[in-house]
Every structure is written in C-alpha cells, then in structure tokens.
Tab-separated table of C-alpha atoms and ligand atoms in Angstrom:
chain	number	residue	atom	x	y	z
A	26	UNK	CA	0.418	-36.859	42.259
A	27	UNK	CA	-3.087	-37.649	42.532
A	28	UNK	CA	-5.339	-34.611	43.847
A	29	UNK	CA	-6.286	-36.405	46.585
A	30	UNK	CA	-1.996	-36.908	47.013
A	31	UNK	CA	-1.680	-33.238	46.580
A	32	UNK	CA	1.369	-32.282	48.656
A	33	UNK	CA	2.609	-28.596	48.619
A	34	UNK	CA	5.743	-29.484	50.222
A	35	UNK	CA	6.725	-31.363	47.395
A	36	UNK	CA	8.784	-29.930	44.901
A	37	UNK	CA	6.928	-32.280	42.228
A	38	UNK	CA	4.114	-30.408	43.331
A	39	UNK	CA	5.528	-27.095	42.028
A	40	UNK	CA	6.849	-28.972	38.777
A	41	UNK	CA	3.693	-29.964	37.492
A	42	UNK	CA	2.515	-28.087	34.732
A	43	UNK	CA	0.612	-24.603	35.448
A	44	UNK	CA	-2.877	-25.850	34.490
A	45	UNK	CA	-2.512	-28.912	36.822
A	46	UNK	CA	-1.030	-26.683	39.455
A	47	UNK	CA	-4.342	-24.636	39.136
A	48	UNK	CA	-6.718	-27.333	39.034
A	49	UNK	CA	-5.046	-28.401	42.385
A	50	UNK	CA	-5.611	-25.269	44.393
A	51	UNK	CA	-9.342	-25.372	43.138
A	52	UNK	CA	-9.637	-28.799	44.413
A	53	UNK	CA	-8.203	-27.659	47.838
A	54	UNK	CA	-10.672	-24.601	47.824
A	55	UNK	CA	-13.637	-26.672	47.429
A	56	UNK	CA	-12.737	-28.606	50.563
A	57	UNK	CA	-13.861	-25.334	52.757
A	58	UNK	CA	-11.333	-25.711	55.401
A	59	UNK	CA	-7.760	-24.806	55.340
A	60	UNK	CA	-5.713	-28.247	54.607
A	61	UNK	CA	-3.224	-28.881	56.928
A	62	UNK	CA	0.163	-30.025	54.923
A	63	UNK	CA	3.663	-31.344	56.818
A	64	UNK	CA	6.845	-29.201	56.228
A	65	UNK	CA	9.128	-30.009	53.448
A	66	UNK	CA	12.826	-30.618	54.615
A	67	UNK	CA	15.400	-27.591	54.821
A	68	UNK	CA	19.080	-27.205	55.200
A	69	UNK	CA	18.704	-24.679	57.459
A	70	UNK	CA	16.258	-25.399	60.236
A	71	UNK	CA	14.683	-28.597	62.548
A	72	UNK	CA	11.480	-29.596	60.428
A	73	UNK	CA	8.892	-28.045	61.789
A	74	UNK	CA	4.909	-29.555	63.014
A	75	UNK	CA	3.490	-27.998	59.968
A	76	UNK	CA	0.876	-25.357	58.304
A	77	UNK	CA	-2.327	-24.769	57.200
A	78	UNK	CA	-2.761	-23.738	53.297
A	79	UNK	CA	-4.715	-20.460	53.325
A	80	UNK	CA	-6.167	-20.925	49.744
A	81	UNK	CA	-9.247	-18.865	49.585
A	82	UNK	CA	-9.505	-15.300	49.170
A	83	UNK	CA	-11.362	-14.650	51.947
A	84	UNK	CA	-8.954	-16.300	54.389
A	85	UNK	CA	-5.908	-14.403	52.575
A	86	UNK	CA	-7.168	-11.245	52.967
A	87	UNK	CA	-8.466	-11.111	56.531
A	88	UNK	CA	-4.912	-12.776	57.962
A	89	UNK	CA	-3.542	-9.726	56.002
A	90	UNK	CA	-6.000	-7.664	57.742
A	91	UNK	CA	-4.561	-8.905	61.605
A	92	UNK	CA	-0.732	-8.334	61.447
A	93	UNK	CA	-1.286	-8.211	65.127
A	94	UNK	CA	-2.361	-11.960	65.347
A	95	UNK	CA	-1.067	-13.170	61.831
A	96	UNK	CA	2.793	-12.143	62.195
A	97	UNK	CA	5.214	-12.058	59.761
A	98	UNK	CA	8.419	-11.768	62.458
A	99	UNK	CA	9.265	-15.425	62.490
A	100	UNK	CA	9.564	-15.429	58.957
A	101	UNK	CA	7.138	-14.634	55.826
A	102	UNK	CA	9.450	-15.592	52.479
A	103	UNK	CA	10.012	-19.213	54.155
A	104	UNK	CA	7.442	-22.189	55.617
A	105	UNK	CA	10.495	-23.136	57.805
A	106	UNK	CA	11.665	-20.926	61.159
A	107	UNK	CA	14.640	-19.894	59.898
A	108	UNK	CA	17.239	-18.872	62.296
A	109	UNK	CA	16.800	-15.072	63.320
A	110	UNK	CA	19.943	-13.813	61.910
A	111	UNK	CA	18.921	-15.914	58.335
A	112	UNK	CA	15.831	-14.296	58.258
A	113	UNK	CA	16.620	-10.688	58.915
A	114	UNK	CA	19.550	-11.016	56.823
A	115	UNK	CA	17.382	-11.891	53.664
A	116	UNK	CA	13.927	-10.619	54.691
A	117	UNK	CA	14.853	-7.644	56.579
A	118	UNK	CA	11.240	-5.320	57.378
A	119	UNK	CA	9.086	-8.427	55.072
A	120	UNK	CA	10.072	-10.740	58.163
A	121	UNK	CA	9.134	-7.991	60.851
A	122	UNK	CA	6.324	-6.842	62.658
A	123	UNK	CA	5.443	-3.174	63.555
A	124	UNK	CA	6.891	-1.228	65.334
A	125	UNK	CA	10.450	-2.424	63.959
A	126	UNK	CA	8.727	-2.746	60.198
A	127	UNK	CA	7.068	0.736	60.560
A	128	UNK	CA	10.169	2.150	61.381
A	129	UNK	CA	12.365	0.351	58.396
A	130	UNK	CA	9.259	0.935	56.010
A	131	UNK	CA	9.397	4.530	56.651
A	132	UNK	CA	12.594	5.193	55.700
A	133	UNK	CA	11.892	4.358	52.137
A	134	UNK	CA	7.835	4.833	51.396
A	135	UNK	CA	8.580	8.213	50.237
A	136	UNK	CA	10.608	7.379	47.114
A	137	UNK	CA	7.853	4.464	46.064
A	138	UNK	CA	4.951	6.983	46.497
A	139	UNK	CA	2.979	7.324	43.532
A	140	UNK	CA	4.234	10.962	43.050
A	141	UNK	CA	7.898	10.015	43.334
A	142	UNK	CA	7.254	7.186	40.790
A	143	UNK	CA	5.415	9.226	38.711
A	144	UNK	CA	8.398	11.474	38.442
A	145	UNK	CA	10.681	8.834	36.613
A	146	UNK	CA	8.544	7.868	34.180
A	147	UNK	CA	10.449	9.453	31.517
A	148	UNK	CA	13.703	7.235	32.674
A	149	UNK	CA	11.296	4.081	32.661
A	150	UNK	CA	10.108	4.969	28.966
A	151	UNK	CA	14.046	5.798	27.924
A	152	UNK	CA	15.054	2.231	29.443
A	153	UNK	CA	11.815	0.356	27.836
A	154	UNK	CA	12.649	1.915	24.357
A	155	UNK	CA	16.167	1.192	24.239
A	156	UNK	CA	15.731	-2.636	25.145
A	157	UNK	CA	13.143	-2.948	22.267
A	158	UNK	CA	15.692	-1.220	20.320
A	159	UNK	CA	18.267	-4.054	21.131
A	160	UNK	CA	15.136	-6.506	21.050
A	161	UNK	CA	14.793	-5.521	17.221
A	162	UNK	CA	18.701	-5.560	16.278
A	163	UNK	CA	18.929	-9.042	17.779
A	164	UNK	CA	15.603	-10.633	16.468
A	165	UNK	CA	14.247	-13.624	17.709
A	166	UNK	CA	16.054	-14.289	21.280
A	167	UNK	CA	15.322	-15.457	24.875
A	168	UNK	CA	12.871	-12.842	25.925
A	169	UNK	CA	13.842	-13.162	29.698
A	170	UNK	CA	17.353	-11.949	29.145
A	171	UNK	CA	16.801	-9.750	26.639
A	172	UNK	CA	13.814	-8.013	27.352
A	173	UNK	CA	12.395	-9.057	30.935
A	174	UNK	CA	14.950	-9.161	33.478
A	175	UNK	CA	16.558	-5.834	31.521
A	176	UNK	CA	14.019	-3.294	32.778
A	177	UNK	CA	13.247	-4.022	36.793
A	178	UNK	CA	17.091	-4.407	36.748
A	179	UNK	CA	17.935	-1.168	35.463
A	180	UNK	CA	15.217	0.854	37.091
A	181	UNK	CA	16.418	-0.592	40.929
A	182	UNK	CA	19.845	-0.013	40.330
A	183	UNK	CA	19.617	3.137	39.199
A	184	UNK	CA	17.134	3.951	41.976
A	185	UNK	CA	20.062	2.820	44.511
A	186	UNK	CA	22.539	4.779	42.536
A	187	UNK	CA	24.465	1.153	41.307
A	188	UNK	CA	26.894	1.561	38.342
A	189	UNK	CA	26.106	-0.228	35.294
A	190	UNK	CA	29.184	-2.549	35.331
A	191	UNK	CA	27.483	-3.938	38.912
A	192	UNK	CA	24.294	-4.958	36.798
A	193	UNK	CA	25.182	-8.534	36.015
A	194	UNK	CA	26.753	-9.323	39.501
A	195	UNK	CA	23.533	-7.885	41.258
A	196	UNK	CA	21.142	-10.091	39.075
A	197	UNK	CA	23.520	-13.160	39.431
A	198	UNK	CA	23.118	-12.850	43.244
A	199	UNK	CA	19.388	-12.281	43.290
A	200	UNK	CA	18.598	-14.986	40.902
A	201	UNK	CA	20.296	-17.300	43.654
A	202	UNK	CA	18.403	-15.967	46.484
A	203	UNK	CA	15.114	-16.647	44.993
A	204	UNK	CA	16.091	-19.732	42.958
A	205	UNK	CA	14.033	-21.703	45.245
A	206	UNK	CA	14.697	-25.705	44.490
A	207	UNK	CA	16.066	-25.298	41.163
A	208	UNK	CA	19.304	-27.221	40.306
A	209	UNK	CA	20.488	-24.866	37.774
A	210	UNK	CA	21.074	-22.457	40.740
A	211	UNK	CA	21.028	-24.723	43.621
A	212	UNK	CA	23.269	-28.022	44.894
A	213	UNK	CA	21.396	-30.943	46.157
A	214	UNK	CA	23.730	-31.111	48.963
A	215	UNK	CA	21.327	-29.337	51.896
A	216	UNK	CA	24.622	-27.733	53.764
A	217	UNK	CA	25.997	-26.735	50.518
A	218	UNK	CA	23.322	-24.558	49.517
A	219	UNK	CA	23.476	-22.619	52.924
A	220	UNK	CA	26.854	-21.666	51.585
A	221	UNK	CA	25.694	-20.499	48.329
A	222	UNK	CA	22.897	-18.337	49.576
A	223	UNK	CA	25.227	-16.542	52.187
A	224	UNK	CA	27.720	-16.229	49.949
A	225	UNK	CA	25.088	-14.211	47.288
A	226	UNK	CA	23.893	-12.193	50.231
A	227	UNK	CA	27.820	-11.177	51.153
A	228	UNK	CA	28.602	-10.378	47.792
A	229	UNK	CA	25.300	-7.972	47.959
A	230	UNK	CA	26.246	-6.732	51.424
A	231	UNK	CA	29.820	-5.730	50.472
A	232	UNK	CA	28.500	-3.753	47.476
A	233	UNK	CA	26.057	-1.818	49.384
A	234	UNK	CA	29.134	-1.294	52.390
A	235	UNK	CA	31.234	0.424	49.246
A	236	UNK	CA	28.268	2.435	47.778
A	237	UNK	CA	27.675	3.275	51.467
A	238	UNK	CA	31.079	4.919	52.143
A	239	UNK	CA	31.675	6.900	48.802
A	240	UNK	CA	27.854	8.416	49.251
A	241	UNK	CA	28.891	9.172	53.161
A	242	UNK	CA	31.431	11.178	51.379
A	243	UNK	CA	29.234	12.620	48.307
A	244	UNK	CA	25.528	12.115	49.171
A	245	UNK	CA	23.349	11.756	46.071
A	246	UNK	CA	19.482	11.645	45.587
A	247	UNK	CA	19.496	7.640	45.706
A	248	UNK	CA	18.334	5.432	47.760
A	249	UNK	CA	21.650	4.316	49.203
A	250	UNK	CA	22.512	7.591	50.339
A	251	UNK	CA	19.024	7.822	51.956
A	252	UNK	CA	19.179	4.748	54.003
A	253	UNK	CA	22.764	5.865	54.862
A	254	UNK	CA	21.556	8.686	56.295
A	255	UNK	CA	18.420	8.140	57.374
A	256	UNK	CA	17.623	9.363	61.068
A	257	UNK	CA	14.524	7.828	62.548
A	258	UNK	CA	13.806	9.027	66.311
A	259	UNK	CA	17.434	9.821	66.596
A	260	UNK	CA	18.665	6.219	65.207
A	261	UNK	CA	20.418	5.332	62.376
A	262	UNK	CA	20.620	2.203	60.305
A	263	UNK	CA	23.161	-0.495	61.526
A	264	UNK	CA	25.531	-1.579	58.772
A	265	UNK	CA	24.017	-4.601	58.863
A	266	UNK	CA	20.177	-3.573	58.822
A	267	UNK	CA	21.296	-1.340	55.880
A	268	UNK	CA	22.965	-4.596	54.244
A	269	UNK	CA	19.557	-6.492	54.438
A	270	UNK	CA	17.380	-3.331	53.810
A	271	UNK	CA	19.554	-3.304	50.328
A	272	UNK	CA	19.249	-7.211	49.805
A	273	UNK	CA	15.377	-7.243	50.287
A	274	UNK	CA	15.181	-4.353	47.673
A	275	UNK	CA	17.153	-5.579	44.864
A	276	UNK	CA	15.832	-8.822	45.578
A	277	UNK	CA	11.999	-7.771	45.296
A	278	UNK	CA	12.859	-5.312	42.533
A	279	UNK	CA	14.338	-7.653	40.376
A	280	UNK	CA	12.966	-11.401	40.686
A	281	UNK	CA	9.209	-10.122	40.544
A	282	UNK	CA	8.481	-7.717	38.065
A	283	UNK	CA	10.631	-9.890	35.341
A	284	UNK	CA	8.452	-12.844	35.941
A	285	UNK	CA	5.431	-10.640	35.511
A	286	UNK	CA	6.466	-9.328	31.909
A	287	UNK	CA	7.445	-13.150	31.003
A	288	UNK	CA	3.871	-14.312	31.827
A	289	UNK	CA	2.406	-11.560	29.896
A	290	UNK	CA	3.976	-12.590	26.583
A	291	UNK	CA	2.877	-15.955	27.266
A	292	UNK	CA	-0.570	-14.986	28.377
A	293	UNK	CA	-0.715	-12.730	24.940
A	294	UNK	CA	0.731	-15.354	23.071
A	295	UNK	CA	-1.722	-17.940	23.971
A	296	UNK	CA	-5.211	-15.800	24.494
A	297	UNK	CA	-4.956	-13.903	20.830
A	298	UNK	CA	-8.056	-12.439	21.241
A	299	UNK	CA	-7.042	-10.467	24.481
A	300	UNK	CA	-3.945	-9.702	22.385
A	301	UNK	CA	-6.298	-8.224	20.029
A	302	UNK	CA	-8.494	-6.263	22.858
A	303	UNK	CA	-5.097	-4.828	23.780
A	304	UNK	CA	-3.589	-3.486	20.794
A	305	UNK	CA	-6.772	-2.363	19.651
A	306	UNK	CA	-6.808	0.365	22.126
A	307	UNK	CA	-3.678	0.299	24.091
A	308	UNK	CA	-4.287	3.314	26.360
A	309	UNK	CA	-7.636	2.339	27.206
A	310	UNK	CA	-7.022	-1.227	28.256
A	311	UNK	CA	-3.340	-1.334	29.516
A	312	UNK	CA	-4.412	-0.445	33.320
A	313	UNK	CA	-6.729	-3.057	33.448
A	314	UNK	CA	-4.382	-5.759	31.264
A	315	UNK	CA	-1.663	-4.651	33.833
A	316	UNK	CA	-3.633	-5.985	36.971
A	317	UNK	CA	-4.961	-8.897	35.312
A	318	UNK	CA	-1.645	-10.046	34.472
A	319	UNK	CA	-0.497	-9.527	37.839
A	320	UNK	CA	-3.768	-11.642	39.096
A	321	UNK	CA	-3.292	-14.559	36.197
A	322	UNK	CA	0.269	-15.388	36.919
A	323	UNK	CA	0.878	-14.527	40.396
A	324	UNK	CA	4.857	-14.178	40.673
A	325	UNK	CA	4.741	-14.132	44.353
A	326	UNK	CA	3.003	-17.487	45.138
A	327	UNK	CA	2.980	-17.259	49.021
A	328	UNK	CA	3.950	-15.325	52.048
A	329	UNK	CA	3.933	-17.174	55.389
A	330	UNK	CA	2.522	-15.960	58.919
A	331	UNK	CA	2.691	-17.263	62.237
A	332	UNK	CA	-0.120	-16.890	64.962
A	333	UNK	CA	0.709	-15.005	68.062
A	334	UNK	CA	-2.328	-15.992	70.130
A	335	UNK	CA	-5.393	-18.365	69.674
A	336	UNK	CA	-8.117	-17.266	66.943
A	337	UNK	CA	-10.879	-18.304	64.907
A	338	UNK	CA	-11.185	-17.109	61.050
A	339	UNK	CA	-14.082	-17.788	58.641
A	340	UNK	CA	-15.085	-20.986	61.258
A	341	UNK	CA	-11.575	-22.336	61.435
A	342	UNK	CA	-9.788	-22.565	65.124
A	343	UNK	CA	-6.171	-21.220	65.358
A	344	UNK	CA	-3.969	-22.015	67.980
A	345	UNK	CA	-0.818	-19.694	69.131
A	346	UNK	CA	2.242	-20.728	66.920
A	347	UNK	CA	0.494	-22.395	64.040
A	348	UNK	CA	1.647	-21.183	61.008
A	349	UNK	CA	-0.222	-20.316	57.948
A	350	UNK	CA	0.667	-20.201	54.348
A	351	UNK	CA	-1.405	-17.324	52.892
A	352	UNK	CA	-1.634	-18.653	48.644
A	353	UNK	CA	-1.600	-15.143	46.804
A	354	UNK	CA	-1.657	-17.264	43.661
A	355	UNK	CA	-4.698	-19.694	44.898
A	356	UNK	CA	-6.838	-16.638	46.405
A	357	UNK	CA	-6.176	-14.956	42.695
A	358	UNK	CA	-8.009	-18.125	41.240
A	359	UNK	CA	-10.777	-17.671	43.949
A	360	UNK	CA	-14.485	-18.207	41.949
A	361	UNK	CA	-15.881	-16.903	44.933
A	362	UNK	CA	-14.209	-13.451	44.446
A	363	UNK	CA	-13.796	-13.359	40.551
A	364	UNK	CA	-16.152	-14.912	37.925
A	365	UNK	CA	-14.629	-17.340	35.697
A	366	UNK	CA	-11.442	-17.265	37.470
A	367	UNK	CA	-9.530	-19.503	34.863
A	368	UNK	CA	-10.369	-17.099	32.160
A	369	UNK	CA	-7.320	-14.698	31.378
A	370	UNK	CA	-9.688	-11.361	30.800
A	371	UNK	CA	-8.090	-8.100	30.493
A	372	UNK	CA	-11.451	-6.380	30.658
A	373	UNK	CA	-11.832	-7.572	34.165
A	374	UNK	CA	-12.431	-4.677	36.827
A	375	UNK	CA	-12.568	-4.045	39.321
A	376	UNK	CA	-9.821	-6.859	39.870
A	377	UNK	CA	-9.533	-7.469	43.979
A	378	UNK	CA	-6.361	-9.593	43.351
A	379	UNK	CA	-3.760	-10.420	46.049
A	380	UNK	CA	-0.649	-10.260	43.692
A	381	UNK	CA	0.937	-7.268	45.527
A	382	UNK	CA	-0.200	-9.336	48.939
A	383	UNK	CA	-3.350	-8.261	51.227
A	384	UNK	CA	-4.406	-5.323	52.256
A	385	UNK	CA	-1.951	-4.687	55.353
A	386	UNK	CA	1.206	-3.315	56.345
A	387	UNK	CA	3.451	-5.341	54.277
A	388	UNK	CA	1.612	-4.796	51.334
A	389	UNK	CA	4.055	-4.321	48.101
A	390	UNK	CA	6.175	-1.524	48.918
A	391	UNK	CA	7.154	-1.513	44.784
A	392	UNK	CA	3.907	-1.732	43.618
A	393	UNK	CA	3.350	1.818	42.045
A	394	UNK	CA	6.646	0.671	40.496
A	395	UNK	CA	5.891	-2.645	38.935
A	396	UNK	CA	2.556	-1.231	37.387
A	397	UNK	CA	4.574	1.505	35.887
A	398	UNK	CA	7.304	-0.661	34.517
A	399	UNK	CA	4.699	-3.121	33.363
A	400	UNK	CA	2.782	-0.774	31.544
A	401	UNK	CA	5.741	1.314	29.763
A	402	UNK	CA	7.132	-2.264	28.717
A	403	UNK	CA	3.641	-3.829	27.268
A	404	UNK	CA	3.201	-0.628	25.522
A	405	UNK	CA	6.221	-0.308	23.975
A	406	UNK	CA	6.107	-3.801	23.207
A	407	UNK	CA	2.861	-3.953	21.564
A	408	UNK	CA	3.224	-0.778	19.400
A	409	UNK	CA	6.623	-1.533	18.093
A	410	UNK	CA	6.474	-5.586	17.929
A	411	UNK	CA	2.807	-6.291	17.960
A	412	UNK	CA	3.274	-9.887	16.416
A	413	UNK	CA	5.327	-10.960	19.026
A	414	UNK	CA	5.095	-14.310	20.645
A	415	UNK	CA	5.972	-16.822	23.148
A	416	UNK	CA	7.723	-20.189	22.639
A	417	UNK	CA	7.934	-22.901	25.329
A	418	UNK	CA	9.097	-21.212	28.837
A	419	UNK	CA	11.272	-23.129	30.984
A	420	UNK	CA	10.239	-22.729	34.405
A	421	UNK	CA	11.718	-21.953	37.932
A	422	UNK	CA	11.186	-25.002	40.469
A	423	UNK	CA	10.119	-22.915	43.557
A	424	UNK	CA	7.137	-23.119	45.697
A	425	UNK	CA	7.717	-19.549	46.319
A	426	UNK	CA	8.043	-17.368	43.004
A	427	UNK	CA	6.507	-18.482	39.926
A	428	UNK	CA	9.575	-17.940	37.779
A	429	UNK	CA	10.349	-18.210	34.380
A	430	UNK	CA	14.106	-18.769	33.375
A	431	UNK	CA	14.085	-18.617	29.927
A	432	UNK	CA	11.943	-18.351	27.192
A	433	UNK	CA	11.826	-18.047	23.530
A	434	UNK	CA	10.419	-15.275	21.435
A	435	UNK	CA	9.554	-15.120	17.649
A	436	UNK	CA	8.374	-12.177	15.835
A	437	UNK	CA	8.374	-11.133	12.132
A	438	UNK	CA	11.301	-9.782	10.958
B	10	LIG	C1	4.780	-7.898	39.875
B	10	LIG	C2	5.812	-7.685	40.638
B	10	LIG	C3	5.647	-7.643	42.074
B	10	LIG	C4	4.783	-8.451	42.888
B	10	LIG	C5	4.094	-9.765	42.302
B	10	LIG	C6	5.440	-8.254	44.023
B	10	LIG	C7	4.750	-8.683	45.347
B	10	LIG	C8	4.569	-8.678	46.698
B	10	LIG	C9	3.966	-9.171	47.545
B	10	LIG	C10	2.880	-10.138	47.332
B	10	LIG	C11	4.599	-8.658	48.820
B	10	LIG	C12	3.238	-8.960	50.140
B	10	LIG	C13	4.578	-9.564	51.149
B	10	LIG	C14	3.792	-9.701	52.583
B	10	LIG	O1	2.821	-9.587	52.806
B	10	LIG	O2	4.438	-10.166	53.294
B	10	LIG	C15	5.365	-7.281	48.653
B	10	LIG	C16	6.152	-7.066	49.434
B	10	LIG	C17	7.202	-6.444	49.106
B	10	LIG	N1	7.670	-5.892	47.715
B	10	LIG	FE1	6.828	-6.425	46.035
B	10	LIG	N2	6.232	-7.461	44.223
B	10	LIG	C18	6.345	-7.048	43.038
B	10	LIG	C19	7.189	-5.856	42.901
B	10	LIG	C20	8.100	-5.230	43.805
B	10	LIG	C21	9.198	-4.262	43.478
B	10	LIG	C22	9.306	-3.396	41.686
B	10	LIG	C23	9.529	-3.358	44.438
B	10	LIG	C24	10.766	-2.723	44.726
B	10	LIG	C25	11.766	-2.584	45.177
B	10	LIG	C26	9.178	-4.640	45.529
B	10	LIG	C27	9.767	-4.514	46.800
B	10	LIG	C28	8.790	-5.123	47.724
B	10	LIG	C29	9.191	-4.753	49.245
B	10	LIG	C30	10.081	-4.040	50.088
B	10	LIG	C31	8.076	-5.511	49.948
B	10	LIG	C32	7.768	-5.619	51.759
B	10	LIG	C33	6.915	-4.507	51.968
B	10	LIG	C34	7.090	-4.891	53.537
B	10	LIG	O3	7.209	-5.789	54.168
B	10	LIG	O4	6.619	-4.028	54.297
B	10	LIG	N3	7.716	-5.431	44.977
B	10	LIG	N4	5.553	-7.901	47.082
C-alpha cells in the first residue's frame, strides 16, 4: 500500500508493520485537513457514506470536549452504524450520550475512583507476585498468556465477584468480542461472524444473570451486587442493561491493559537505554514510564463520533450526520503536541497523551485501575526478572485494538 493510497478501511493497512503504520499517520497529519475515507464492509450494516479521519491531537481533543456535537450515541466502537440493540448490547454506556450515559456511569464511578482503587493495591500486588513466581517456575514462555493476560483478568473478575473457574471462559469470550478482523477468532463468512459475536455476548450475559441471582440472595461488596441493586432516581437497571454493562466492563478491563503490558515488554526490549533508565530508578521513573507506554502503544486505536449539527472545527466544516473517527494512536504521535514523537522516552513529562481518550464524559473509567496494574506489574517484573526480553510478536489484525496475541519472552535462568 503506497502512502498516496493509504486506506484506513482496508485490513491490509492494519496488517502493516507498526513503523509503517506510524509513518502513514504522519503523512495524514501533514495534510492539515482530515481526509475522508469510504467505509469498510461489515456484516451488520449497510455501507455508509464514509468518515473523516481525525488524526491530529488538536482535533481529537476538541471533538472530545464537545460531546453534545460529537455524539457517541450512534456508535463509538464501530465505524459502521450498527443496529441500536447491537450497539447497546456490546457497548452499553460507551455508545450512549448524556443523560443516559451519565446515569449508568454514576453507578460504577465510585468503584473506579483513585481512592477505592488504592484500597486494593495490596490485592494487585499479591496477584502480580504470584504471576511472576509462576513465570520464574515456567521459564521462557508466551508472555501474553503467562503474564500480560493474567493480571487484568484476575483483577476485573475479582471486582465483579466472578469465581476463578470462570476466568478462562470470560477471557475466551472477551477475546472474541474485540478480535477485529483476525481470522484466528473470526470466520471469513460475514454472517457467521455475527453469530460468533452474539454467542460470545450471550455466554457473558448468562454468567452475569446467574451471578446477579446469587447476589440478590446474598449481596456482597462486588460490582455485580452494586449493579444489580443500583437504584438511580427510583430506577433499577433492566436485566438487558445489566448484561451490557457487565460485558463492557469485562471486555474493557481485559482487552486493553493486557496489550499495554505486552507492548511495554516489546518497548523495553527495543529501547535498551530506556530500560536502563527505568531499572536505575524504578520508583522515581515508573509513573512517567507507564504514561509513555500508553502513549506510544495506544492500545485503543480509535473511537467514533457522529455530528449532531453542522459545526466548524479547526478550519474544517462538518455537516450534521457526518462521521468522524478519533485516531488516538495518531494524536499520540502528533509532532505538534509531542517533541520527537516517535521516540519512546520514559522521561517525557508532562505527557498529554489521549491513550485513555480525550478529556470529556467518556474518558476511560478504568484509567486509574490500568495505571495501578501497569505500575505494579512492571515494578514486579523489572525487580525480579530484570533480564527479561521479548521476541517477535504475533499481532492481532484489528483497526480498533493494537493487540498482541502471542509474545515469546526470554530471560537468563
Ligand atoms: C491501558 C489500558 C486502557 C486503555 C488504553 C483504555 C482506553 C480507553 C479509551 C480510549 C476510552 C475512551 C472511550 C471514548 O471516548 O469513547 C475508554 C473508555 C472506557 N474504559 Fe478504558 N482503557 C484502558 C483500561 C480500562 C480498564 C482496566 C477498564 C476497566 C473496567 C476500562 C473501562 C472503560 C470503560 C467502562 C470506558 C467507557 C467510559 C464511558 O463511556 O464513560 N478501561 N478506555
């Protein structure tokens, strides 16, 4: 694919090496105006007219600040217009606007506040210690399944009150829901992919229905108890709302931090001098290092917004109904916002990345949790296995998630 022929709707673009992808986005940013792309084919919807690719930090940030104009309600996680039921089933509040969005977010926001997340720091540390104990017993192995996937999975399941015997089933289904176009998870037959997605959603919905019935008898301190008993302005969540909310939380909790951890190991393998800096002063440098990993890796590549009215932003006119795709991945490499943006630099501070979304009502609910998980795991790894390195990654084929399916790791015995 030539740069002039960049097509963000073509899966071949997303299969390119990461450096090529970054270079193509640099070309798009240099054009100054958002380029308009035709929509990709999807099994769920009529092909729409297309979308503007917002690739610059200024555009992504400003669109995020105007949620009344740049709406999530017609779908944030997919470029195509999905049927409303499909959107809500898989996206819950991420695909809604206020006031419905705010009503749902209020139910869980306390549980994700820095104060409450700090309270179970000990649990996160204990889990990370166990994972690294097992890694040392196992020896060189697949870093994704042995390390990166385990911590976020255990923590989000513990928060939800999901028992350990259900972990594998939860992970298998969240993997399918965010598998993009990857043939390892998704059939080439577009109709069959719909069935695969709905089956994965139904399995998670059944799990939460069972858990909610148990918690109705014996409520606990977990989020399923909170969700199923939540009473907002006299209203309770319907069982469909509960199922969707649960799917959003387990998918978002699992499929993002895992990839950030895998990218972290790749980055600290490629940029040896940054590893030396980090291990030379772990406590002093971890906080900025975690932000830089999220900026550089951008585990969530985009979210979509749809214009609710005609609007002019940074010199570009948009019409009501226009679709815009906010490329966090590209905004995070914008030379207008970051000096030497392709350099992985753990001393970068301040680091105004939009890896957790732009400032606005949809800013990542799990950002504090993700930061805790990343900090604790990187501390544990680089203290106890300082020589660990990554081999060649097996990447997920997806325009939405910058995913790593498998990543061999090595360390001196
Ligand atoms: C490094 C890890 C993570 C990254 C890069 C990430 C990224 C993002 C981004 C970009 C958004 C913005 C959505 C938008 O503006 O439309 C978002 C929203 C969200 N994230 Fe995360 N996330 C991470 C970890 C987590 C974790 C651990 C959870 C835990 C449950 C979580 C839960 C959510 C939820 C529920 C939303 C929707 C918020 C809303 O619509 O109000 N995320 N995340």
